[in-house]
PDB file of C-alpha atoms in Angstrom:
ATOM      1  CA  UNK A   1     -18.706  14.408   0.967  1.00 40.00           C
ATOM      2  CA  UNK A   2     -17.507  10.437   2.068  1.00 45.00           C
ATOM      3  CA  UNK A   3     -13.443  10.539   4.208  1.00 44.00           C
ATOM      4  CA  UNK A   4     -11.639   7.803   4.094  1.00 45.00           C
ATOM      5  CA  UNK A   5     -10.933   7.397   8.374  1.00 44.00           C
ATOM      6  CA  UNK A   6      -7.965   3.768   8.755  1.00 46.00           C
ATOM      7  CA  UNK A   7      -9.183   1.716  11.081  1.00 47.00           C
ATOM      8  CA  UNK A   8      -5.935   0.695  14.048  1.00 48.00           C
ATOM      9  CA  UNK A   9      -2.932  -0.280  12.556  1.00 45.00           C
ATOM     10  CA  UNK A  10      -1.566  -2.074  14.864  1.00 49.00           C
ATOM     11  CA  UNK A  11      -1.202  -5.823  13.430  1.00 46.00           C
ATOM     12  CA  UNK A  12      -2.975  -8.145  15.394  1.00 50.00           C
ATOM     13  CA  UNK A  13      -3.485 -11.633  14.400  1.00 50.00           C
ATOM     14  CA  UNK A  14      -1.153 -11.782  11.627  1.00 50.00           C
ATOM     15  CA  UNK A  15       0.304 -14.721  10.096  1.00 51.00           C
ATOM     16  CA  UNK A  16       3.878 -15.806  11.578  1.00 58.00           C
ATOM     17  CA  UNK A  17       5.965 -14.392   8.517  1.00 58.00           C
ATOM     18  CA  UNK A  18       3.601 -13.386   5.608  1.00 65.00           C
ATOM     19  CA  UNK A  19       3.683  -9.901   4.588  1.00 71.00           C
ATOM     20  CA  UNK A  20       2.404  -6.936   6.085  1.00 88.00           C
ATOM     21  CA  UNK A  21       1.136  -4.827   4.222  1.00 96.00           C
ATOM     22  CA  UNK A  22      -2.020  -1.974   4.774  1.00 97.00           C
ATOM     23  CA  UNK A  23      -5.191  -2.100   2.146  1.00 98.00           C
ATOM     24  CA  UNK A  24      -8.163  -0.320   1.461  1.00 98.00           C
ATOM     25  CA  UNK A  25     -11.536  -1.922   1.302  1.00 98.00           C
ATOM     26  CA  UNK A  26     -14.115   0.007  -1.451  1.00 98.00           C
ATOM     27  CA  UNK A  27     -16.980  -1.932  -1.353  1.00 98.00           C
ATOM     28  CA  UNK A  28     -19.129  -0.010  -3.189  1.00 98.00           C
ATOM     29  CA  UNK A  29     -23.350  -0.870  -3.251  1.00 98.00           C
ATOM     30  CA  UNK A  30     -25.954  -1.642  -5.783  1.00 98.00           C
ATOM     31  CA  UNK A  31     -26.598   1.610  -7.973  1.00 98.00           C
ATOM     32  CA  UNK A  32     -29.897   2.699 -10.071  1.00 98.00           C
ATOM     33  CA  UNK A  33     -27.750   2.291 -12.549  1.00 98.00           C
ATOM     34  CA  UNK A  34     -25.186  -0.505 -13.063  1.00 98.00           C
ATOM     35  CA  UNK A  35     -23.992  -0.041 -16.200  1.00 98.00           C
ATOM     36  CA  UNK A  36     -23.763   3.771 -15.922  1.00 98.00           C
ATOM     37  CA  UNK A  37     -22.025   3.834 -12.281  1.00 98.00           C
ATOM     38  CA  UNK A  38     -19.496   0.737 -14.667  1.00 98.00           C
ATOM     39  CA  UNK A  39     -18.728   3.105 -16.977  1.00 98.00           C
ATOM     40  CA  UNK A  40     -17.843   5.977 -15.001  1.00 98.00           C
ATOM     41  CA  UNK A  41     -15.841   3.913 -12.399  1.00 98.00           C
ATOM     42  CA  UNK A  42     -14.242   1.726 -15.661  1.00 98.00           C
ATOM     43  CA  UNK A  43     -12.780   5.228 -17.504  1.00 98.00           C
ATOM     44  CA  UNK A  44     -12.997   7.317 -14.734  1.00 98.00           C
ATOM     45  CA  UNK A  45     -12.503   6.870 -10.937  1.00 98.00           C
ATOM     46  CA  UNK A  46      -9.368   3.030 -11.899  1.00 98.00           C
ATOM     47  CA  UNK A  47      -7.608   5.037 -13.611  1.00 98.00           C
ATOM     48  CA  UNK A  48      -7.670   8.214 -10.653  1.00 98.00           C
ATOM     49  CA  UNK A  49      -6.558   5.284  -8.710  1.00 98.00           C
ATOM     50  CA  UNK A  50      -4.333   4.201 -10.589  1.00 98.00           C
ATOM     51  CA  UNK A  51      -2.187   7.518  -9.944  1.00 98.00           C
ATOM     52  CA  UNK A  52      -2.147   7.744  -5.800  1.00 98.00           C
ATOM     53  CA  UNK A  53       1.107   7.006  -5.072  1.00 98.00           C
ATOM     54  CA  UNK A  54       2.744   4.345  -4.226  1.00 98.00           C
ATOM     55  CA  UNK A  55       0.167   2.162  -4.741  1.00 98.00           C
ATOM     56  CA  UNK A  56       1.364  -1.094  -4.635  1.00 97.00           C
ATOM     57  CA  UNK A  57      -1.185  -3.134  -5.773  1.00 97.00           C
ATOM     58  CA  UNK A  58      -5.492  -2.138  -6.665  1.00 98.00           C
ATOM     59  CA  UNK A  59      -7.583  -4.833  -7.340  1.00 98.00           C
ATOM     60  CA  UNK A  60     -11.714  -4.518  -8.993  1.00 98.00           C
ATOM     61  CA  UNK A  61     -13.773  -7.485  -8.147  1.00 98.00           C
ATOM     62  CA  UNK A  62     -17.495  -7.749 -10.009  1.00 98.00           C
ATOM     63  CA  UNK A  63     -19.793 -10.924  -7.882  1.00 98.00           C
ATOM     64  CA  UNK A  64     -21.676 -12.769  -8.772  1.00 97.00           C
ATOM     65  CA  UNK A  65     -24.959 -14.331  -7.583  1.00 97.00           C
ATOM     66  CA  UNK A  66     -24.367 -16.713  -5.255  1.00 95.00           C
ATOM     67  CA  UNK A  67     -25.028 -20.705  -5.728  1.00 95.00           C
ATOM     68  CA  UNK A  68     -29.556 -20.343  -5.339  1.00 96.00           C
ATOM     69  CA  UNK A  69     -28.789 -17.046  -7.759  1.00 97.00           C
ATOM     70  CA  UNK A  70     -29.352 -14.968  -4.963  1.00 97.00           C
ATOM     71  CA  UNK A  71     -28.017 -11.290  -5.677  1.00 97.00           C
ATOM     72  CA  UNK A  72     -24.638 -10.401  -3.634  1.00 98.00           C
ATOM     73  CA  UNK A  73     -24.182  -8.120  -1.031  1.00 97.00           C
ATOM     74  CA  UNK A  74     -22.451  -5.142  -2.755  1.00 98.00           C
ATOM     75  CA  UNK A  75     -21.856  -4.493  -7.283  1.00 98.00           C
ATOM     76  CA  UNK A  76     -18.027  -4.080  -7.530  1.00 98.00           C
ATOM     77  CA  UNK A  77     -15.575  -4.421  -4.912  1.00 98.00           C
ATOM     78  CA  UNK A  78     -11.744  -2.771  -5.108  1.00 98.00           C
ATOM     79  CA  UNK A  79      -8.748  -3.117  -2.617  1.00 98.00           C
ATOM     80  CA  UNK A  80      -6.421  -1.207  -2.936  1.00 98.00           C
ATOM     81  CA  UNK A  81      -2.785  -1.778  -0.678  1.00 98.00           C
ATOM     82  CA  UNK A  82       0.362  -0.246  -0.190  1.00 98.00           C
ATOM     83  CA  UNK A  83       3.375  -1.096   2.106  1.00 97.00           C
ATOM     84  CA  UNK A  84       2.314   1.238   5.092  1.00 97.00           C
ATOM     85  CA  UNK A  85       0.006   2.766   6.512  1.00 97.00           C
ATOM     86  CA  UNK A  86       1.603   5.848   5.998  1.00 98.00           C
ATOM     87  CA  UNK A  87       2.406   5.394   3.242  1.00 98.00           C
ATOM     88  CA  UNK A  88      -1.796   4.758   2.325  1.00 98.00           C
ATOM     89  CA  UNK A  89      -2.103   8.037   4.030  1.00 98.00           C
ATOM     90  CA  UNK A  90       0.396   9.854   2.383  1.00 98.00           C
ATOM     91  CA  UNK A  91      -1.388   8.420  -0.629  1.00 98.00           C
ATOM     92  CA  UNK A  92      -3.911   9.510   0.091  1.00 98.00           C
ATOM     93  CA  UNK A  93      -3.550  12.776   1.129  1.00 98.00           C
ATOM     94  CA  UNK A  94      -1.891  14.472  -2.338  1.00 98.00           C
ATOM     95  CA  UNK A  95      -3.983  15.326  -5.015  1.00 98.00           C
ATOM     96  CA  UNK A  96      -4.747  12.175  -6.882  1.00 98.00           C
ATOM     97  CA  UNK A  97      -5.682  10.957  -3.631  1.00 98.00           C
ATOM     98  CA  UNK A  98      -8.113  13.682  -2.925  1.00 98.00           C
ATOM     99  CA  UNK A  99      -9.268  13.497  -7.063  1.00 98.00           C
ATOM    100  CA  UNK A 100      -9.989  10.290  -6.543  1.00 98.00           C
ATOM    101  CA  UNK A 101     -12.327  10.531  -2.983  1.00 98.00           C
ATOM    102  CA  UNK A 102     -14.056  14.236  -4.682  1.00 98.00           C
ATOM    103  CA  UNK A 103     -14.703  11.239  -7.867  1.00 98.00           C
ATOM    104  CA  UNK A 104     -17.003   9.240  -5.148  1.00 98.00           C
ATOM    105  CA  UNK A 105     -19.299  12.550  -5.440  1.00 98.00           C
ATOM    106  CA  UNK A 106     -19.831  11.331  -8.955  1.00 98.00           C
ATOM    107  CA  UNK A 107     -20.438   8.485  -8.717  1.00 98.00           C
ATOM    108  CA  UNK A 108     -20.882   6.716  -5.960  1.00 98.00           C
ATOM    109  CA  UNK A 109     -24.487   7.463  -5.169  1.00 98.00           C
ATOM    110  CA  UNK A 110     -25.952   4.447  -3.925  1.00 98.00           C
ATOM    111  CA  UNK A 111     -22.859   4.516  -1.636  1.00 98.00           C
ATOM    112  CA  UNK A 112     -19.812   3.037  -0.206  1.00 98.00           C
ATOM    113  CA  UNK A 113     -18.301   1.476   3.298  1.00 98.00           C
ATOM    114  CA  UNK A 114     -14.132   1.503   3.237  1.00 98.00           C
ATOM    115  CA  UNK A 115     -13.057  -0.691   4.905  1.00 98.00           C
ATOM    116  CA  UNK A 116      -9.178   0.231   5.642  1.00 98.00           C
ATOM    117  CA  UNK A 117      -6.007  -1.969   8.182  1.00 97.00           C
ATOM    118  CA  UNK A 118      -3.188  -3.711   8.072  1.00 96.00           C
ATOM    119  CA  UNK A 119      -3.353  -7.225   5.497  1.00 95.00           C
ATOM    120  CA  UNK A 120      -0.588 -10.405   5.810  1.00 91.00           C
ATOM    121  CA  UNK A 121      -0.084 -12.240   2.850  1.00 85.00           C
ATOM    122  CA  UNK A 122      -1.100 -16.260   3.883  1.00 83.00           C
ATOM    123  CA  UNK A 123      -0.149 -17.473   0.331  1.00 80.00           C
TER     124      UNK A 123
END
């Protein structure tokens, strides 16, 4: 089972006047079967994530090859944002959060790195 461990929740180097929130960034490694991964992510996992309590925003990026044609480091990057570390913790501890974490075993066999921490809006 893959667990989410929050990072230091102190705001370091925040942008003066910037809106501070707390985010989870999930970096998904390239799967053996990209089509099956995408189908499960889009049809099952993303809908589970949209049910997380107090989730402010949820974005998904599918990185493209670099200008030189190099394969990107990750297959998919998801960013989920809450108002605070406490809100994220409560959300992930909810039934919806537990279901989303449990679902990782169903499609993220190639691995996923999760980063958490405060974020500031610059523009």
